[in-house]
Each structure stands twice: as structure tokens, then as C-alpha cells.
Amino acid sequence: MNNPKDKYEYVSSATLPTRWGQFRIHGFVETDSGQEHVALSYGEWQPDDIVPIRIHSECLTGDALFSTRCDCGFQLEKALQNIVAEGKGVLLYLRQEGRGIGLLNKIRAYHLQDNGMDTVEANEHLGFDADLRDYAICKLMLEKLNVKRVSLMTNNPKKRAALESLGIEVVSRTPIDHGITKDNKGYIRTKTEKLGHEFDPHLLK
């Protein structure tokens, strides 16, 4: 039987200066599909240290094009700032656009949302589950970076459950209630009510 690790491969690492500090970027690939993912690491730690991490799924519109109809870009920036403030940490950047449906299907879903559907209804109308993301590669990424125990930055409890199922010890979970705007409050309410994300309810009024 093939080792599940054979599905994923580490490729290379390099320095990555950013506005917040100098990170290292590490490349990984899914060998079956060719899908590429990266991790950003900052600082140093011992194997038993608790390391702050963020699992961030790619969002071209929010991360690179500054869209405010989601909170993704805001959370990405805040996570990197938090890591630098802590003096160490890791951001796992997974190429899972639109909760796994891909960029063009996400734009189709946006069109449906413009006409009254919420984000879950739009994905399902297109024939997809509400969330198709897979976090299995996180295990290899964290092992490569010598991370065994984490403090997870997320509003999504399913990410904690996914890491724990992979054998990663999640010592704590810290929400990122950041980047809530008039354009994305409805989107965030849907994530809270239908996908189980946890936000401060006072911020969604």
C-alpha cells in the first residue's frame, strides 16, 4: 500500500522579505494533481514549542485584488502581523480557491450572490458542497517545519478538528475577528450560521 505522504512532496525554500518582516517561503506540491501550496515561516522554535499558525485558503479576489466582499485578505494580513508580533509562526497558504471550487466557479458563485443567494446556496446551486477543502497536506508542511504543537488562528473550528485528526496537537485556538465591513457582514453571518464559524456577534450587528 502506498504511503499517504507520497501524495505530497516538499520542493524548495527561500527567503521572502515582506512589509512586516523577513519570512521564509517553502514550496510543496500534490504529486497527483500538480497543485502547488506554500508555507511562510518566521522566527525559530524548538520541537516542543507551541507555534502560532494560520491555515489560509487562497482567495485571489480578497488576498491580491483587495475585495471587501469577503474577509480573507484582511485575515491574511492580520495573521502575518500576529506572527511577527509573536516572534515566530507559520502561515500555510493552500491553493483552494472558493472553498475548493476554483476561481472561475467562485466568480459564477459571486454572480448568483449578486442576485440574492448566499455563499452556501450559490456553491450548492453550482453542484458543489458548501466546503470542499482538504487539509491533509498540512501534516507534511508542519512536519517539514518541525512544528508539532500549535496555537491556531482561525474562526473555523473545523480546521482545528482537521489538524487534530492528522495528529497535530492544537493547544489553543485564537479567532481573527478582523476586516468586517458593510460589504461582507452578510457573508460572515452565513459562514457563522451555516458553516459553524465563530465570530463575535456584536461585530455583526
Coordinates of N, CA and C in Angstrom, one line a residue:
M1 N 0.9 -1.2 0.0 CA 0.0 0.0 0.0 C 0.9 1.2 0.0
N2 N 0.5 2.3 -0.8 CA 1.3 3.5 -0.9 C 1.1 4.3 0.4
N3 N 2.2 4.9 0.8 CA 2.2 5.8 2.0 C 1.4 7.1 1.6
P4 N 0.5 7.5 2.4 CA -0.3 8.7 2.0 C 0.7 9.9 1.8
K5 N 1.8 9.9 2.5 CA 2.8 11.0 2.3 C 3.3 11.1 0.9
D6 N 3.2 10.0 0.1 CA 3.7 10.0 -1.2 C 2.8 10.9 -2.1
K7 N 1.7 11.3 -1.7 CA 0.8 12.2 -2.4 C 1.3 13.6 -2.4
Y8 N 2.2 13.9 -1.5 CA 2.7 15.3 -1.3 C 4.2 15.3 -1.3
E9 N 4.8 16.4 -1.8 CA 6.2 16.5 -1.9 C 6.7 17.9 -1.5
Y10 N 7.7 18.0 -0.7 CA 8.4 19.3 -0.5 C 9.3 19.6 -1.7
V11 N 9.3 20.9 -2.1 CA 10.1 21.2 -3.2 C 11.3 22.1 -2.9
S12 N 11.2 23.2 -2.3 CA 12.3 24.1 -2.0 C 11.9 25.2 -1.1
S13 N 12.9 26.0 -0.5 CA 12.7 27.1 0.4 C 13.6 28.2 0.0
A14 N 13.1 29.5 0.4 CA 13.9 30.7 0.1 C 13.5 31.8 1.0
T15 N 14.3 32.8 1.1 CA 13.9 34.0 1.9 C 12.8 34.8 1.2
L16 N 11.9 35.4 2.0 CA 10.8 36.2 1.5 C 10.6 37.4 2.3
P17 N 11.3 38.5 2.0 CA 11.1 39.8 2.7 C 9.6 40.3 2.5
T18 N 9.0 40.8 3.5 CA 7.6 41.3 3.4 C 7.6 42.7 4.1
R19 N 6.4 43.3 4.0 CA 6.2 44.6 4.7 C 6.4 44.5 6.2
W20 N 6.2 43.3 6.7 CA 6.2 43.1 8.2 C 7.4 42.4 8.7
G21 N 8.2 41.9 7.9 CA 9.5 41.3 8.3 C 9.9 40.2 7.3
Q22 N 11.1 39.6 7.6 CA 11.6 38.6 6.7 C 11.1 37.2 7.0
F23 N 10.4 36.6 6.2 CA 9.9 35.3 6.3 C 10.8 34.3 5.4
R24 N 10.5 33.0 5.6 CA 11.0 32.1 4.6 C 9.8 31.4 4.0
I25 N 9.9 31.2 2.7 CA 8.8 30.6 1.9 C 9.2 29.2 1.5
H26 N 8.3 28.2 1.7 CA 8.5 26.8 1.5 C 7.5 26.3 0.5
G27 N 8.0 25.6 -0.6 CA 7.1 25.2 -1.6 C 6.8 23.7 -1.5
F28 N 5.5 23.3 -1.7 CA 5.0 21.9 -1.7 C 4.1 21.7 -2.9
V29 N 4.0 20.4 -3.3 CA 3.2 20.0 -4.4 C 2.4 18.8 -4.1
E30 N 1.2 18.7 -4.6 CA 0.4 17.5 -4.6 C 0.8 16.7 -5.9
T31 N 1.4 15.5 -5.7 CA 2.0 14.8 -6.8 C 1.0 14.3 -7.8
D32 N -0.2 14.0 -7.4 CA -1.2 13.5 -8.3 C -1.8 14.6 -9.2
S33 N -2.1 15.8 -8.6 CA -2.7 16.8 -9.3 C -1.8 17.9 -9.8
G34 N -0.6 18.0 -9.2 CA 0.3 19.1 -9.6 C 0.0 20.4 -8.9
Q35 N -1.0 20.4 -8.0 CA -1.4 21.6 -7.3 C -0.3 22.0 -6.3
E36 N 0.0 23.3 -6.3 CA 1.1 23.8 -5.5 C 0.6 24.6 -4.3
H37 N 1.3 24.5 -3.2 CA 1.0 25.2 -2.0 C 2.3 25.7 -1.4
V38 N 2.1 26.7 -0.5 CA 3.3 27.3 0.1 C 3.1 27.5 1.6
A39 N 4.2 27.5 2.4 CA 4.1 27.8 3.8 C 5.1 29.0 4.0
L40 N 4.7 30.0 4.8 CA 5.6 31.0 5.3 C 6.0 30.8 6.7
S41 N 7.3 30.8 7.0 CA 7.7 30.7 8.4 C 8.5 31.9 8.8
Y42 N 8.4 32.2 10.2 CA 9.0 33.4 10.7 C 9.6 33.0 12.1
G43 N 10.8 33.3 12.3 CA 11.5 33.0 13.6 C 11.9 31.6 13.7
E44 N 12.3 31.2 15.0 CA 12.8 29.9 15.3 C 12.0 29.3 16.5
W45 N 12.1 28.0 16.6 CA 11.4 27.3 17.7 C 12.0 25.9 17.9
Q46 N 11.8 25.4 19.1 CA 12.2 24.0 19.4 C 11.0 23.1 19.1
P47 N 11.3 21.8 18.9 CA 10.2 20.8 18.5 C 9.0 20.8 19.5
D48 N 9.2 21.1 20.7 CA 8.1 21.0 21.7 C 7.4 22.4 21.9
D49 N 7.9 23.4 21.3 CA 7.3 24.7 21.4 C 5.9 24.8 20.8
I50 N 5.1 25.7 21.4 CA 3.8 26.0 20.8 C 3.9 27.1 19.8
V51 N 3.6 26.8 18.5 CA 3.9 27.7 17.4 C 2.6 28.3 16.9
P52 N 2.5 29.6 16.8 CA 1.3 30.2 16.2 C 1.2 29.9 14.7
I53 N 0.1 29.4 14.3 CA -0.1 29.1 12.9 C -1.4 29.6 12.4
R54 N -1.5 29.9 11.1 CA -2.7 30.2 10.3 C -2.8 29.3 9.1
I55 N -3.9 28.6 8.9 CA -4.2 27.9 7.6 C -5.1 28.8 6.8
H56 N -4.5 29.3 5.7 CA -5.3 30.2 4.9 C -5.5 29.7 3.5
S57 N -6.7 29.6 3.1 CA -7.0 29.1 1.7 C -7.0 30.3 0.8
E58 N -6.4 30.0 -0.4 CA -6.2 31.1 -1.4 C -7.5 31.8 -1.7
C59 N -7.4 33.1 -1.8 CA -8.6 33.9 -2.2 C -8.0 35.1 -3.1
L60 N -7.9 34.8 -4.4 CA -7.3 35.8 -5.3 C -8.0 37.2 -5.1
T61 N -9.3 37.2 -5.1 CA -10.1 38.4 -5.1 C -9.8 39.2 -3.8
G62 N -9.7 38.5 -2.7 CA -9.5 39.2 -1.4 C -8.0 39.4 -1.1
D63 N -7.2 38.4 -1.4 CA -5.8 38.5 -1.0 C -5.0 39.4 -1.9
A64 N -5.3 39.4 -3.2 CA -4.5 40.1 -4.2 C -5.2 41.3 -4.8
L65 N -6.5 41.2 -4.9 CA -7.3 42.2 -5.6 C -8.1 43.1 -4.6
F66 N -7.9 42.9 -3.3 CA -8.4 43.8 -2.3 C -9.9 43.9 -2.2
S67 N -10.6 42.8 -2.6 CA -12.0 42.7 -2.5 C -12.5 42.8 -1.0
T68 N -13.6 43.5 -0.7 CA -14.1 43.6 0.6 C -15.4 42.8 0.7
R69 N -15.8 42.0 -0.3 CA -17.0 41.2 -0.2 C -16.7 39.9 0.7
C70 N -15.4 39.7 1.0 CA -15.1 38.6 2.0 C -14.1 39.2 3.0
D71 N -13.7 38.5 3.9 CA -12.7 38.9 4.9 C -11.4 38.3 4.8
C72 N -11.1 37.6 3.7 CA -9.9 36.8 3.5 C -8.7 37.6 3.5
G73 N -8.6 38.7 2.7 CA -7.4 39.5 2.6 C -7.1 40.1 4.0
F74 N -8.1 40.6 4.7 CA -7.9 41.2 6.0 C -7.3 40.2 7.0
Q75 N -7.9 38.9 6.9 CA -7.4 37.9 7.8 C -5.9 37.5 7.5
L76 N -5.6 37.4 6.2 CA -4.3 37.1 5.8 C -3.3 38.1 6.4
E77 N -3.6 39.4 6.2 CA -2.7 40.4 6.7 C -2.5 40.4 8.2
K78 N -3.7 40.2 8.9 CA -3.6 40.2 10.3 C -2.9 39.0 10.9
A79 N -3.0 37.9 10.2 CA -2.3 36.7 10.6 C -0.7 36.9 10.5
L80 N -0.3 37.5 9.4 CA 1.1 37.8 9.3 C 1.6 38.8 10.3
Q81 N 0.8 39.8 10.6 CA 1.2 40.7 11.6 C 1.3 40.1 13.0
N82 N 0.3 39.2 13.3 CA 0.3 38.5 14.6 C 1.5 37.6 14.7
I83 N 1.9 36.9 13.6 CA 3.1 36.0 13.7 C 4.4 36.8 14.0
V84 N 4.5 38.0 13.3 CA 5.7 38.8 13.6 C 5.7 39.3 15.0
A85 N 4.5 39.7 15.5 CA 4.4 40.2 16.9 C 4.7 39.2 17.9
E86 N 4.4 37.9 17.6 CA 4.7 36.8 18.5 C 6.2 36.4 18.4
G87 N 6.9 36.8 17.3 CA 8.3 36.5 17.2 C 8.5 35.2 16.5
K88 N 7.5 34.4 16.2 CA 7.6 33.2 15.5 C 6.2 32.7 15.0
G89 N 6.2 31.9 14.0 CA 4.9 31.3 13.5 C 5.0 30.9 12.1
V90 N 3.9 30.3 11.6 CA 3.8 29.7 10.3 C 2.4 30.1 9.7
L91 N 2.4 30.4 8.4 CA 1.2 30.5 7.7 C 1.2 29.5 6.6
L92 N 0.2 28.6 6.6 CA 0.1 27.6 5.5 C -0.9 28.2 4.5
Y93 N -0.4 28.4 3.3 CA -1.2 29.0 2.2 C -1.6 27.9 1.2
L94 N -2.9 27.5 1.3 CA -3.3 26.4 0.5 C -4.1 26.9 -0.8
R95 N -3.8 26.3 -1.9 CA -4.4 26.8 -3.2 C -5.8 26.1 -3.3
Q96 N -6.8 26.6 -2.5 CA -8.1 26.0 -2.5 C -9.1 27.2 -2.7
E97 N -9.0 27.8 -3.8 CA -9.9 29.0 -4.1 C -11.4 28.7 -4.0
G98 N -12.1 29.6 -3.4 CA -13.5 29.5 -3.3 C -14.0 28.3 -2.5
R99 N -13.3 28.0 -1.4 CA -13.5 26.8 -0.5 C -13.5 25.5 -1.4
G100 N -12.6 25.6 -2.4 CA -12.3 24.4 -3.2 C -12.9 24.3 -4.5
I101 N -13.8 25.3 -4.9 CA -14.5 25.2 -6.2 C -13.7 25.8 -7.4
G102 N -12.6 26.6 -7.1 CA -11.8 27.2 -8.1 C -12.3 28.6 -8.4
L103 N -11.4 29.4 -9.0 CA -11.6 30.8 -9.2 C -12.8 31.1 -10.1
L104 N -12.9 30.5 -11.3 CA -14.0 30.8 -12.2 C -15.3 30.4 -11.6
N105 N -15.4 29.3 -11.0 CA -16.6 28.9 -10.3 C -17.0 29.8 -9.2
K106 N -15.9 30.4 -8.5 CA -16.2 31.4 -7.5 C -16.8 32.6 -8.1
I107 N -16.4 33.0 -9.3 CA -17.0 34.2 -9.9 C -18.4 33.9 -10.3
R108 N -18.7 32.7 -10.7 CA -20.0 32.3 -11.0 C -20.9 32.3 -9.7
A109 N -20.3 31.9 -8.6 CA -21.0 31.9 -7.4 C -21.2 33.4 -6.9
Y110 N -20.3 34.3 -7.2 CA -20.5 35.7 -6.9 C -21.7 36.2 -7.7
H111 N -21.8 35.9 -8.9 CA -22.9 36.3 -9.8 C -24.2 35.9 -9.1
L112 N -24.3 34.6 -8.7 CA -25.5 34.2 -8.0 C -25.8 34.9 -6.7
Q113 N -24.7 35.3 -6.0 CA -24.9 36.0 -4.8 C -25.4 37.5 -5.1
D114 N -24.9 38.0 -6.2 CA -25.4 39.3 -6.6 C -26.9 39.3 -6.8
N115 N -27.4 38.1 -7.2 CA -28.8 38.0 -7.5 C -29.6 37.4 -6.3
G116 N -29.0 37.4 -5.1 CA -29.8 37.1 -3.9 C -29.5 35.8 -3.2
M117 N -28.6 34.9 -3.7 CA -28.2 33.7 -3.0 C -27.1 34.1 -2.0
D118 N -27.0 33.3 -0.9 CA -25.8 33.4 0.0 C -24.7 32.5 -0.6
T119 N -23.6 32.6 0.1 CA -22.4 31.9 -0.4 C -22.6 30.4 -0.4
V120 N -23.3 29.8 0.6 CA -23.5 28.4 0.6 C -24.5 28.0 -0.5
E121 N -25.6 28.7 -0.6 CA -26.6 28.4 -1.6 C -26.0 28.5 -3.0
A122 N -25.1 29.5 -3.3 CA -24.5 29.6 -4.6 C -23.6 28.4 -4.9
N123 N -22.8 28.0 -4.0 CA -21.9 26.8 -4.2 C -22.8 25.6 -4.5
E124 N -23.8 25.4 -3.7 CA -24.7 24.2 -3.9 C -25.5 24.3 -5.2
H125 N -25.9 25.5 -5.6 CA -26.6 25.7 -6.9 C -25.7 25.3 -8.1
L126 N -24.4 25.5 -7.9 CA -23.5 25.1 -9.0 C -23.1 23.6 -8.9
G127 N -23.6 22.9 -8.0 CA -23.4 21.5 -7.9 C -22.3 21.1 -7.0
F128 N -21.8 22.0 -6.1 CA -20.7 21.7 -5.2 C -21.2 21.6 -3.8
D129 N -20.5 20.9 -2.9 CA -20.7 21.0 -1.5 C -20.4 22.4 -1.0
A130 N -20.9 22.8 0.1 CA -20.6 24.1 0.7 C -19.1 24.4 0.9
D131 N -18.4 23.3 1.2 CA -16.9 23.4 1.5 C -16.2 22.2 1.1
L132 N -15.4 22.3 0.1 CA -14.6 21.1 -0.5 C -13.2 21.1 -0.1
R133 N -12.8 21.9 0.9 CA -11.3 22.0 1.2 C -10.8 20.7 1.9
D134 N -9.6 20.4 1.6 CA -8.9 19.3 2.2 C -7.6 19.8 2.9
Y135 N -7.4 19.4 4.1 CA -6.2 19.9 4.9 C -5.1 18.9 5.1
A136 N -5.2 17.7 4.4 CA -4.2 16.7 4.6 C -2.8 17.1 4.4
I137 N -2.5 18.0 3.4 CA -1.1 18.4 3.2 C -0.5 19.1 4.3
C138 N -1.4 19.7 5.2 CA -0.9 20.5 6.4 C 0.1 19.6 7.2
K139 N -0.2 18.3 7.3 CA 0.7 17.5 8.1 C 2.1 17.5 7.6
L140 N 2.3 17.3 6.3 CA 3.6 17.3 5.7 C 4.3 18.6 5.9
M141 N 3.5 19.7 5.7 CA 4.1 21.0 5.8 C 4.6 21.3 7.2
L142 N 3.8 21.0 8.2 CA 4.2 21.2 9.6 C 5.3 20.3 10.0
E143 N 5.3 19.1 9.5 CA 6.4 18.2 9.9 C 7.7 18.7 9.3
K144 N 7.7 19.2 8.0 CA 8.9 19.7 7.4 C 9.4 20.9 8.2
L145 N 8.5 21.7 8.8 CA 8.9 22.9 9.5 C 9.2 22.6 11.0
N146 N 9.1 21.3 11.4 CA 9.4 20.8 12.7 C 8.4 21.5 13.7
V147 N 7.1 21.5 13.3 CA 6.1 22.0 14.2 C 5.2 20.9 14.6
K148 N 5.0 20.7 15.9 CA 4.2 19.6 16.5 C 3.1 20.1 17.3
R149 N 3.2 21.2 17.9 CA 2.2 21.8 18.8 C 1.9 23.2 18.3
V150 N 0.6 23.5 18.2 CA 0.3 24.8 17.6 C -0.8 25.6 18.4
S151 N -0.7 26.9 18.2 CA -1.8 27.8 18.6 C -2.4 28.2 17.2
L152 N -3.7 27.9 17.0 CA -4.3 28.0 15.7 C -5.1 29.3 15.6
M153 N -4.8 30.2 14.6 CA -5.5 31.4 14.4 C -6.6 31.1 13.4
T154 N -7.9 31.0 13.8 CA -9.0 30.8 12.9 C -10.3 31.0 13.6
N155 N -11.3 31.3 12.8 CA -12.7 31.3 13.3 C -13.5 30.1 13.0
N156 N -12.8 29.1 12.3 CA -13.4 27.9 11.8 C -13.0 26.7 12.6
P157 N -13.8 26.2 13.5 CA -13.5 25.0 14.4 C -13.2 23.8 13.6
K158 N -13.6 23.7 12.3 CA -13.4 22.5 11.5 C -11.9 22.4 11.2
K159 N -11.2 23.5 11.1 CA -9.7 23.5 10.9 C -9.0 22.9 12.1
R160 N -9.5 23.2 13.3 CA -8.9 22.6 14.5 C -9.1 21.1 14.4
A161 N -10.3 20.6 14.1 CA -10.7 19.2 14.1 C -9.8 18.5 13.0
A162 N -9.6 19.2 11.9 CA -8.8 18.6 10.8 C -7.4 18.4 11.2
L163 N -6.8 19.4 11.9 CA -5.4 19.2 12.3 C -5.3 18.1 13.4
E164 N -6.2 18.1 14.3 CA -6.2 17.0 15.4 C -6.3 15.7 14.8
S165 N -7.1 15.5 13.7 CA -7.3 14.2 13.1 C -6.0 13.8 12.4
L166 N -5.2 14.7 12.1 CA -3.9 14.4 11.4 C -2.8 14.2 12.4
G167 N -3.1 14.3 13.7 CA -2.1 14.1 14.8 C -1.3 15.3 15.2
I168 N -1.8 16.5 14.8 CA -1.2 17.7 15.2 C -1.9 18.2 16.6
E169 N -1.1 18.5 17.6 CA -1.6 18.9 18.8 C -2.0 20.4 18.7
V170 N -3.3 20.7 18.8 CA -3.8 22.1 18.8 C -4.0 22.5 20.3
V171 N -3.1 23.3 20.8 CA -3.1 23.7 22.2 C -4.2 24.8 22.5
S172 N -4.4 25.6 21.5 CA -5.4 26.7 21.6 C -5.8 27.2 20.3
R173 N -7.0 27.9 20.3 CA -7.5 28.5 19.0 C -7.8 29.9 19.3
T174 N -7.3 30.8 18.5 CA -7.5 32.3 18.6 C -8.2 32.8 17.4
P175 N -9.4 33.4 17.6 CA -10.2 33.9 16.5 C -9.5 35.1 15.8
I176 N -9.8 35.4 14.6 CA -9.4 36.6 13.9 C -10.6 37.3 13.5
D177 N -11.1 38.2 14.4 CA -12.3 39.0 14.0 C -11.8 40.3 13.5
H178 N -11.4 40.2 12.2 CA -10.7 41.4 11.6 C -11.2 41.5 10.1
G179 N -11.5 42.8 9.8 CA -11.9 43.1 8.4 C -13.4 42.9 8.1
I180 N -14.2 43.1 9.1 CA -15.6 43.0 8.9 C -16.1 44.4 8.4
T181 N -16.7 44.4 7.2 CA -17.2 45.6 6.5 C -18.6 45.5 6.2
K182 N -19.2 46.6 5.7 CA -20.6 46.6 5.3 C -20.8 45.7 4.1
D183 N -19.8 45.4 3.3 CA -19.9 44.6 2.2 C -19.8 43.1 2.5
N184 N -19.3 42.7 3.6 CA -19.1 41.3 3.9 C -19.9 40.8 5.1
K185 N -20.6 41.7 5.8 CA -21.3 41.2 7.0 C -22.3 40.1 6.7
G186 N -23.0 40.2 5.6 CA -23.9 39.1 5.2 C -23.2 37.8 5.0
Y187 N -22.1 37.9 4.3 CA -21.2 36.7 4.0 C -20.7 36.1 5.3
I188 N -20.3 36.9 6.3 CA -19.8 36.4 7.5 C -20.9 35.8 8.3
R189 N -22.1 36.4 8.3 CA -23.3 35.8 9.0 C -23.6 34.4 8.5
T190 N -23.5 34.3 7.1 CA -23.8 32.9 6.5 C -22.7 31.9 7.0
K191 N -21.5 32.3 7.0 CA -20.4 31.4 7.5 C -20.7 31.0 8.9
T192 N -21.2 31.9 9.7 CA -21.4 31.7 11.1 C -22.6 30.7 11.3
E193 N -23.7 31.0 10.6 CA -25.0 30.3 10.7 C -25.0 28.9 10.0
K194 N -24.3 28.8 8.9 CA -24.4 27.6 8.1 C -23.1 26.8 8.1
L195 N -22.0 27.4 8.4 CA -20.7 26.7 8.3 C -20.0 26.5 9.7
G196 N -20.6 27.1 10.7 CA -20.1 26.9 12.1 C -18.9 27.8 12.4
H197 N -18.6 28.8 11.6 CA -17.6 29.7 12.0 C -18.0 30.5 13.2
E198 N -17.0 30.9 14.0 CA -17.3 31.6 15.3 C -16.7 33.0 15.2
F199 N -17.6 34.0 15.2 CA -17.3 35.4 15.3 C -17.9 36.1 16.5
D200 N -17.4 37.2 16.9 CA -18.0 38.0 18.0 C -19.3 38.5 17.4
P201 N -20.5 38.1 17.9 CA -21.8 38.5 17.4 C -22.0 40.0 17.4
H202 N -21.4 40.7 18.3 CA -21.5 42.2 18.4 C -20.9 42.8 17.2
L203 N -20.0 42.2 16.5 CA -19.4 42.8 15.4 C -20.2 42.7 14.1
L204 N -21.2 41.8 14.2 CA -22.1 41.5 13.0 C -23.4 42.3 13.0
K205 N -23.6 43.1 14.0 CA -24.9 43.9 14.1 C -24.9 45.0 13.1

